[in-house]
GROMACS .gro file of C-alpha atoms in nm:
model
  345
    1MET     CA    1   3.259  -2.118   2.541
    2ASN     CA    2   3.026  -2.023   2.284
    3ARG     CA    3   2.727  -2.185   2.480
    4GLN     CA    4   2.814  -1.968   2.791
    5GLU     CA    5   2.793  -1.642   2.582
    6PRO     CA    6   2.413  -1.645   2.568
    7ALA     CA    7   2.361  -1.699   2.932
    8ALA     CA    8   2.599  -1.419   3.017
    9MET     CA    9   2.405  -1.180   2.778
   10ASP     CA   10   2.064  -1.290   2.900
   11ASP     CA   11   2.187  -1.204   3.279
   12GLU     CA   12   2.308  -0.881   3.161
   13VAL     CA   13   1.974  -0.787   2.995
   14ALA     CA   14   1.789  -0.919   3.310
   15GLU     CA   15   1.981  -0.654   3.520
   16GLN     CA   16   1.915  -0.389   3.274
   17ALA     CA   17   1.528  -0.502   3.277
   18ALA     CA   18   1.532  -0.502   3.647
   19HIS     CA   19   1.703  -0.140   3.652
   20TRP     CA   20   1.455   0.013   3.430
   21PHE     CA   21   1.163  -0.172   3.635
   22LEU     CA   22   1.279  -0.046   3.953
   23CYS     CA   23   1.325   0.307   3.802
   24ASN     CA   24   0.983   0.322   3.664
   25ARG     CA   25   0.814   0.198   3.980
   26GLU     CA   26   0.991   0.475   4.195
   27GLY     CA   27   0.797   0.764   4.008
   28ASP     CA   28   0.822   0.970   3.715
   29LEU     CA   29   1.118   0.970   3.512
   30SER     CA   30   1.297   1.268   3.371
   31ALA     CA   31   1.291   1.352   3.004
   32ALA     CA   32   1.650   1.189   2.959
   33GLN     CA   33   1.549   0.879   3.145
   34ARG     CA   34   1.240   0.830   2.939
   35ALA     CA   35   1.454   0.876   2.613
   36GLY     CA   36   1.698   0.616   2.749
   37PHE     CA   37   1.421   0.382   2.837
   38MET     CA   38   1.259   0.386   2.518
   39ALA     CA   39   1.596   0.359   2.342
   40TRP     CA   40   1.668   0.047   2.533
   41MET     CA   41   1.323  -0.086   2.474
   42LYS     CA   42   1.358  -0.041   2.094
   43GLY     CA   43   1.708  -0.188   2.098
   44SER     CA   44   1.622  -0.553   2.091
   45PRO     CA   45   1.317  -0.774   2.109
   46GLU     CA   46   1.504  -0.965   2.398
   47HIS     CA   47   1.479  -0.614   2.595
   48VAL     CA   48   1.104  -0.625   2.561
   49ARG     CA   49   1.081  -0.984   2.670
   50ALA     CA   50   1.313  -0.916   2.965
   51TYR     CA   51   1.107  -0.619   3.098
   52LEU     CA   52   0.764  -0.818   3.059
   53HIS     CA   53   0.941  -1.093   3.250
   54ALA     CA   54   1.032  -0.844   3.515
   55LEU     CA   55   0.675  -0.730   3.554
   56HIS     CA   56   0.547  -1.100   3.557
   57LEU     CA   57   0.787  -1.171   3.855
   58HIS     CA   58   0.692  -0.871   4.027
   59ARG     CA   59   0.297  -0.972   4.009
   60GLN     CA   60   0.364  -1.322   4.121
   61VAL     CA   61   0.559  -1.210   4.424
   62GLY     CA   62   0.299  -0.957   4.514
   63ALA     CA   63   0.021  -1.208   4.464
   64ALA     CA   64   0.221  -1.451   4.721
   65MET     CA   65   0.248  -1.184   4.972
   66SER     CA   66  -0.111  -1.052   4.965
   67VAL     CA   67  -0.392  -1.192   5.193
   68HIS     CA   68  -0.681  -1.317   4.995
   69PRO     CA   69  -0.997  -1.115   5.096
   70GLN     CA   70  -1.199  -1.427   5.166
   71GLU     CA   71  -0.941  -1.563   5.395
   72GLN     CA   72  -0.942  -1.230   5.597
   73ALA     CA   73  -1.311  -1.227   5.616
   74SER     CA   74  -1.356  -1.593   5.741
   75ARG     CA   75  -1.101  -1.511   6.029
   76THR     CA   76  -1.379  -1.247   6.157
   77VAL     CA   77  -1.689  -1.457   6.166
   78LEU     CA   78  -1.664  -1.628   6.500
   79PRO     CA   79  -1.640  -1.418   6.814
   80MET     CA   80  -1.323  -1.435   7.040
   81LEU     CA   81  -1.400  -1.636   7.371
   82PRO     CA   82  -1.181  -1.652   7.685
   83ALA     CA   83  -0.968  -1.922   7.734
   84THR     CA   84  -1.163  -2.065   8.039
   85ALA     CA   85  -1.513  -2.081   7.864
   86LYS     CA   86  -1.623  -2.445   7.856
   87VAL     CA   87  -1.982  -2.369   7.712
   88VAL     CA   88  -2.100  -2.138   7.450
   89PRO     CA   89  -2.420  -1.944   7.529
   90LEU     CA   90  -2.721  -2.049   7.319
   91PHE     CA   91  -2.852  -1.686   7.343
   92ALA     CA   92  -2.550  -1.499   7.299
   93ALA     CA   93  -2.535  -1.166   7.131
   94PRO     CA   94  -2.591  -1.201   6.764
   95VAL     CA   95  -2.232  -1.178   6.581
   96PRO     CA   96  -2.267  -0.912   6.323
   97ALA     CA   97  -2.210  -1.039   5.962
   98PRO     CA   98  -1.901  -0.961   5.813
   99ARG     CA   99  -1.918  -0.658   5.576
  100ALA     CA  100  -1.875  -0.749   5.215
  101VAL     CA  101  -1.549  -0.664   5.080
  102VAL     CA  102  -1.602  -0.398   4.826
  103ALA     CA  103  -1.349  -0.442   4.531
  104THR     CA  104  -1.200  -0.101   4.458
  105ARG     CA  105  -1.030  -0.013   4.132
  106THR     CA  106  -0.710   0.124   4.179
  107ARG     CA  107  -0.499   0.321   3.954
  108ARG     CA  108  -0.247   0.119   3.798
  109PRO     CA  109   0.133   0.254   3.911
  110LEU     CA  110   0.312   0.451   3.668
  111TRP     CA  111   0.577   0.216   3.595
  112ARG     CA  112   0.295  -0.034   3.444
  113ARG     CA  113   0.138   0.257   3.246
  114VAL     CA  114   0.476   0.334   3.107
  115ALA     CA  115   0.541  -0.028   3.027
  116ALA     CA  116   0.221  -0.085   2.866
  117VAL     CA  117   0.268   0.239   2.644
  118ALA     CA  118   0.599   0.122   2.560
  119CYS     CA  119   0.520  -0.223   2.440
  120GLY     CA  120   0.220  -0.087   2.261
  121LEU     CA  121   0.452   0.168   2.068
  122LEU     CA  122   0.698  -0.101   1.974
  123LEU     CA  123   0.423  -0.353   1.851
  124VAL     CA  124   0.274  -0.066   1.631
  125ALA     CA  125   0.613   0.034   1.507
  126GLY     CA  126   0.666  -0.334   1.420
  127LEU     CA  127   0.348  -0.418   1.256
  128LEU     CA  128   0.304  -0.072   1.076
  129PRO     CA  129   0.524  -0.119   0.793
  130TRP     CA  130   0.354  -0.458   0.706
  131LEU     CA  131  -0.009  -0.343   0.740
  132MET     CA  132   0.045  -0.003   0.566
  133PRO     CA  133   0.085   0.013   0.171
  134ARG     CA  134   0.435   0.073   0.070
  135GLU     CA  135   0.457   0.334  -0.219
  136GLN     CA  136   0.686   0.281  -0.525
  137MET     CA  137   0.719   0.493  -0.823
  138LEU     CA  138   0.800   0.316  -1.144
  139VAL     CA  139   0.924   0.543  -1.435
  140ALA     CA  140   1.015   0.458  -1.815
  141GLY     CA  141   1.228   0.726  -1.950
  142HIS     CA  142   1.193   0.898  -2.276
  143GLY     CA  143   1.215   0.620  -2.570
  144GLN     CA  144   1.269   0.386  -2.297
  145LEU     CA  145   1.065   0.045  -2.252
  146ARG     CA  146   1.066  -0.109  -1.902
  147GLU     CA  147   0.973  -0.431  -1.740
  148VAL     CA  148   0.940  -0.470  -1.375
  149LEU     CA  149   0.834  -0.752  -1.134
  150LEU     CA  150   0.625  -0.610  -0.845
  151ALA     CA  151   0.659  -0.755  -0.483
  152ASP     CA  152   0.353  -0.974  -0.516
  153GLN     CA  153   0.515  -1.116  -0.849
  154THR     CA  154   0.302  -0.917  -1.088
  155GLN     CA  155   0.465  -0.838  -1.398
  156VAL     CA  156   0.436  -0.501  -1.541
  157ARG     CA  157   0.578  -0.358  -1.858
  158LEU     CA  158   0.599   0.016  -1.925
  159ASN     CA  159   0.581   0.183  -2.260
  160ALA     CA  160   0.812   0.521  -2.313
  161ASP     CA  161   0.732   0.820  -2.093
  162SER     CA  162   0.502   0.629  -1.864
  163ARG     CA  163   0.472   0.678  -1.496
  164LEU     CA  164   0.326   0.423  -1.234
  165ARG     CA  165   0.260   0.478  -0.866
  166VAL     CA  166   0.248   0.127  -0.680
  167LYS     CA  167   0.110   0.062  -0.332
  168ILE     CA  168   0.113  -0.289  -0.215
  169GLY     CA  169   0.011  -0.358   0.154
  170TRP     CA  170  -0.118  -0.646   0.371
  171PHE     CA  171  -0.487  -0.602   0.244
  172SER     CA  172  -0.472  -0.462  -0.108
  173ARG     CA  173  -0.270  -0.397  -0.421
  174ARG     CA  174  -0.342  -0.055  -0.606
  175VAL     CA  175  -0.123   0.111  -0.874
  176GLU     CA  176  -0.207   0.451  -1.058
  177LEU     CA  177  -0.112   0.504  -1.400
  178LEU     CA  178  -0.018   0.872  -1.387
  179GLN     CA  179   0.116   0.891  -1.749
  180GLY     CA  180   0.147   0.665  -2.061
  181GLU     CA  181   0.092   0.314  -2.116
  182ALA     CA  182   0.160  -0.024  -1.908
  183THR     CA  183   0.078  -0.404  -1.947
  184PHE     CA  184  -0.026  -0.602  -1.640
  185ASP     CA  185   0.022  -0.951  -1.593
  186ILE     CA  186  -0.145  -0.994  -1.252
  187ALA     CA  187   0.001  -1.249  -1.009
  188ALA     CA  188  -0.255  -1.470  -0.828
  189ASP     CA  189  -0.344  -1.334  -0.464
  190ARG     CA  190  -0.582  -1.302  -0.193
  191ARG     CA  191  -0.563  -0.930  -0.225
  192PRO     CA  192  -0.760  -0.743  -0.518
  193PHE     CA  193  -0.557  -0.556  -0.768
  194GLN     CA  194  -0.673  -0.222  -0.871
  195VAL     CA  195  -0.551   0.012  -1.126
  196ARG     CA  196  -0.674   0.375  -1.138
  197VAL     CA  197  -0.639   0.601  -1.418
  198GLY     CA  198  -0.755   0.955  -1.359
  199ASP     CA  199  -1.122   0.918  -1.225
  200LEU     CA  200  -1.160   0.550  -1.347
  201GLN     CA  201  -1.079   0.240  -1.156
  202ILE     CA  202  -1.004  -0.100  -1.330
  203ARG     CA  203  -1.043  -0.420  -1.115
  204ASP     CA  204  -0.859  -0.712  -1.199
  205ILE     CA  205  -1.042  -1.064  -1.190
  206GLY     CA  206  -0.730  -1.277  -1.271
  207THR     CA  207  -0.599  -1.132  -1.577
  208VAL     CA  208  -0.339  -0.991  -1.837
  209PHE     CA  209  -0.441  -0.635  -1.972
  210ASP     CA  210  -0.317  -0.341  -2.106
  211VAL     CA  211  -0.395   0.035  -1.997
  212SER     CA  212  -0.307   0.341  -2.202
  213ARG     CA  213  -0.381   0.691  -2.065
  214ARG     CA  214  -0.454   0.895  -2.370
  215LEU     CA  215  -0.535   1.259  -2.445
  216GLN     CA  216  -0.915   1.239  -2.449
  217SER     CA  217  -0.973   0.879  -2.311
  218THR     CA  218  -0.842   0.581  -2.155
  219ARG     CA  219  -0.817   0.281  -2.362
  220ILE     CA  220  -0.831  -0.084  -2.194
  221GLY     CA  221  -0.747  -0.403  -2.365
  222VAL     CA  222  -0.799  -0.758  -2.208
  223VAL     CA  223  -0.551  -1.016  -2.322
  224SER     CA  224  -0.677  -1.287  -2.076
  225GLY     CA  225  -0.910  -1.302  -1.811
  226GLU     CA  226  -1.160  -1.037  -1.713
  227VAL     CA  227  -1.177  -0.702  -1.581
  228GLU     CA  228  -1.430  -0.467  -1.452
  229VAL     CA  229  -1.413  -0.095  -1.526
  230TRP     CA  230  -1.560   0.152  -1.241
  231THR     CA  231  -1.550   0.527  -1.178
  232ALA     CA  232  -1.333   0.621  -0.898
  233GLY     CA  233  -1.430   0.825  -0.575
  234ASP     CA  234  -1.773   0.882  -0.408
  235GLY     CA  235  -2.062   0.739  -0.594
  236GLN     CA  236  -1.890   0.451  -0.764
  237ARG     CA  237  -2.067   0.272  -1.054
  238ARG     CA  238  -1.955   0.012  -1.281
  239LEU     CA  239  -1.911   0.119  -1.640
  240ALA     CA  240  -1.818  -0.219  -1.805
  241GLN     CA  241  -1.702  -0.574  -1.745
  242LEU     CA  242  -1.466  -0.691  -2.020
  243PRO     CA  243  -1.372  -1.024  -2.118
  244ALA     CA  244  -1.061  -1.150  -2.275
  245GLY     CA  245  -1.002  -1.023  -2.624
  246ARG     CA  246  -1.224  -0.680  -2.564
  247VAL     CA  247  -1.073  -0.343  -2.634
  248VAL     CA  248  -1.269  -0.028  -2.522
  249GLN     CA  249  -1.177   0.334  -2.478
  250VAL     CA  250  -1.357   0.555  -2.188
  251ASP     CA  251  -1.393   0.905  -2.235
  252HIS     CA  252  -1.245   1.118  -1.974
  253LEU     CA  253  -1.547   1.364  -1.930
  254SER     CA  254  -1.857   1.152  -2.018
  255HIS     CA  255  -1.734   0.809  -1.921
  256ALA     CA  256  -1.888   0.671  -2.227
  257VAL     CA  257  -1.757   0.346  -2.296
  258GLN     CA  258  -1.671   0.269  -2.695
  259PRO     CA  259  -1.592  -0.050  -2.813
  260LEU     CA  260  -1.256  -0.074  -3.049
  261GLU     CA  261  -1.222  -0.336  -3.315
  262ILE     CA  262  -0.851  -0.353  -3.259
  263PRO     CA  263  -0.662  -0.708  -3.283
  264MET     CA  264  -0.473  -0.796  -2.963
  265SER     CA  265  -0.148  -0.807  -3.168
  266MET     CA  266  -0.187  -0.443  -3.277
  267LEU     CA  267  -0.273  -0.342  -2.928
  268LEU     CA  268   0.070  -0.474  -2.792
  269ASP     CA  269   0.282  -0.362  -3.080
  270TRP     CA  270   0.454  -0.100  -2.852
  271GLN     CA  271   0.637  -0.385  -2.673
  272GLN     CA  272   0.828  -0.435  -3.005
  273ARG     CA  273   0.846  -0.071  -3.055
  274ARG     CA  274   0.603   0.001  -3.309
  275VAL     CA  275   0.316   0.239  -3.311
  276SER     CA  276   0.012   0.081  -3.463
  277PHE     CA  277  -0.307   0.278  -3.519
  278ARG     CA  278  -0.623   0.196  -3.657
  279ASP     CA  279  -0.903   0.486  -3.714
  280GLU     CA  280  -0.699   0.682  -3.478
  281ARG     CA  281  -0.680   1.047  -3.411
  282LEU     CA  282  -0.363   1.261  -3.549
  283ASP     CA  283  -0.304   1.396  -3.218
  284GLU     CA  284  -0.301   1.060  -3.025
  285VAL     CA  285  -0.065   0.913  -3.303
  286ALA     CA  286   0.172   1.193  -3.254
  287ALA     CA  287   0.172   1.161  -2.876
  288ALA     CA  288   0.262   0.789  -2.926
  289PHE     CA  289   0.561   0.875  -3.150
  290ASN     CA  290   0.680   1.160  -2.922
  291ARG     CA  291   0.719   0.926  -2.636
  292HIS     CA  292   0.998   0.742  -2.825
  293ASN     CA  293   1.198   1.023  -3.001
  294GLN     CA  294   1.369   1.368  -2.977
  295VAL     CA  295   1.210   1.487  -3.288
  296GLN     CA  296   0.865   1.611  -3.157
  297VAL     CA  297   0.553   1.617  -3.383
  298ARG     CA  298   0.312   1.915  -3.320
  299VAL     CA  299  -0.020   1.956  -3.451
  300THR     CA  300  -0.119   2.309  -3.492
  301ASP     CA  301  -0.504   2.303  -3.537
  302ASP     CA  302  -0.835   2.099  -3.404
  303VAL     CA  303  -0.907   1.987  -3.765
  304ALA     CA  304  -0.583   1.819  -3.821
  305ARG     CA  305  -0.589   1.699  -3.449
  306ALA     CA  306  -0.925   1.520  -3.521
  307ALA     CA  307  -0.829   1.365  -3.849
  308ARG     CA  308  -0.821   0.997  -3.836
  309LEU     CA  309  -0.536   0.754  -3.961
  310SER     CA  310  -0.448   0.386  -3.984
  311GLY     CA  311  -0.106   0.241  -4.012
  312SER     CA  312   0.186   0.079  -3.850
  313LEU     CA  313   0.544   0.219  -3.834
  314GLU     CA  314   0.864   0.175  -3.624
  315ALA     CA  315   0.826   0.396  -3.318
  316HIS     CA  316   1.187   0.558  -3.354
  317ARG     CA  317   1.133   0.658  -3.735
  318VAL     CA  318   0.961   1.012  -3.717
  319ALA     CA  319   1.082   1.059  -4.091
  320ALA     CA  320   0.859   0.765  -4.175
  321LEU     CA  321   0.563   0.927  -4.010
  322GLN     CA  322   0.670   1.254  -4.184
  323ALA     CA  323   0.664   1.096  -4.516
  324PHE     CA  324   0.317   0.904  -4.438
  325LEU     CA  325   0.167   1.255  -4.342
  326GLN     CA  326   0.305   1.425  -4.645
  327ARG     CA  327   0.115   1.164  -4.886
  328ASP     CA  328  -0.206   1.283  -4.719
  329ALA     CA  329  -0.355   1.568  -4.882
  330ARG     CA  330  -0.535   1.692  -4.581
  331PHE     CA  331  -0.220   1.796  -4.420
  332VAL     CA  332   0.063   2.069  -4.455
  333ILE     CA  333   0.385   1.943  -4.324
  334ARG     CA  334   0.708   2.142  -4.238
  335ARG     CA  335   1.019   2.058  -4.041
  336GLU     CA  336   1.225   2.297  -3.837
  337GLN     CA  337   1.509   2.138  -3.661
  338ASP     CA  338   1.377   1.899  -3.386
  339THR     CA  339   1.014   1.982  -3.467
  340VAL     CA  340   0.773   1.856  -3.721
  341TRP     CA  341   0.464   2.080  -3.766
  342VAL     CA  342   0.145   1.957  -3.909
  343SER     CA  343  -0.153   2.167  -3.990
  344SER     CA  344  -0.455   2.117  -4.218
  345ARG     CA  345  -0.496   2.251  -4.561
   0.00000   0.00000   0.00000
């Protein structure tokens, strides 16, 4: 019983294909008929195969019924003689040579053009999702750390208040760090992996690396492997090639590359919900704490923002940061509800 059902279904599809073939062959389809034909073609790959089979059969029948031009020409070479003629005259009038058959290019019937367009559309519609990069937005909320496995098996860890746009396609793997910080453990793949941060582009060469989009600069630290840092857009130029263990920051405006003496363990402390900083500007330290806390640290003047600090504190302990700053004679601290205000003396 089950073996007969596919055959019955094939017969039904073949009848439908023959119906649409005849409709297209007879002339222009109405708008409703065109819509019905396209819907039928998109309904199943079997429909496409059945329609192409109908086209193939029609071509075979047409070829069998047509007379080959060379055969037709050969029939006209010798002159017709009377049935009673016994001798062929030696000096008979010359027989005109058959005129060469000139192949003329005829316009394909409408049904063939419609079928070609329909099959092309179906092919493009089927392949386009695989060829075009698929976009995905990854977000780690306020105070949230997030770990994600991408479609290519690359592991991504997002710091709090971070946003990452991911585009993985047939030919490339591209991500853009829109905000915050992320660590990438790149899966081996034939497609290149690129991270864009503002007008910088980081190209992976089989690597684990950390990228932080900061207020004045982008910080890049390579845990293993190697990365190249390029300017993005027109006139690209390579800024640095970083081996494992190197940490640099790239200025947003000048693209100047500054090496940083930061241990790799300190660079990745955020994954343990700690904020570690060495010779860091106060406004960058405040921004790192603000990702994790409802209480926000606000720095009121440029002198205080540019002040340098070193330390390591738990990310959710704003009170510890407030006490740390109060012991520094350079600052005046005051607390108002959910805001800690910091200004220079």
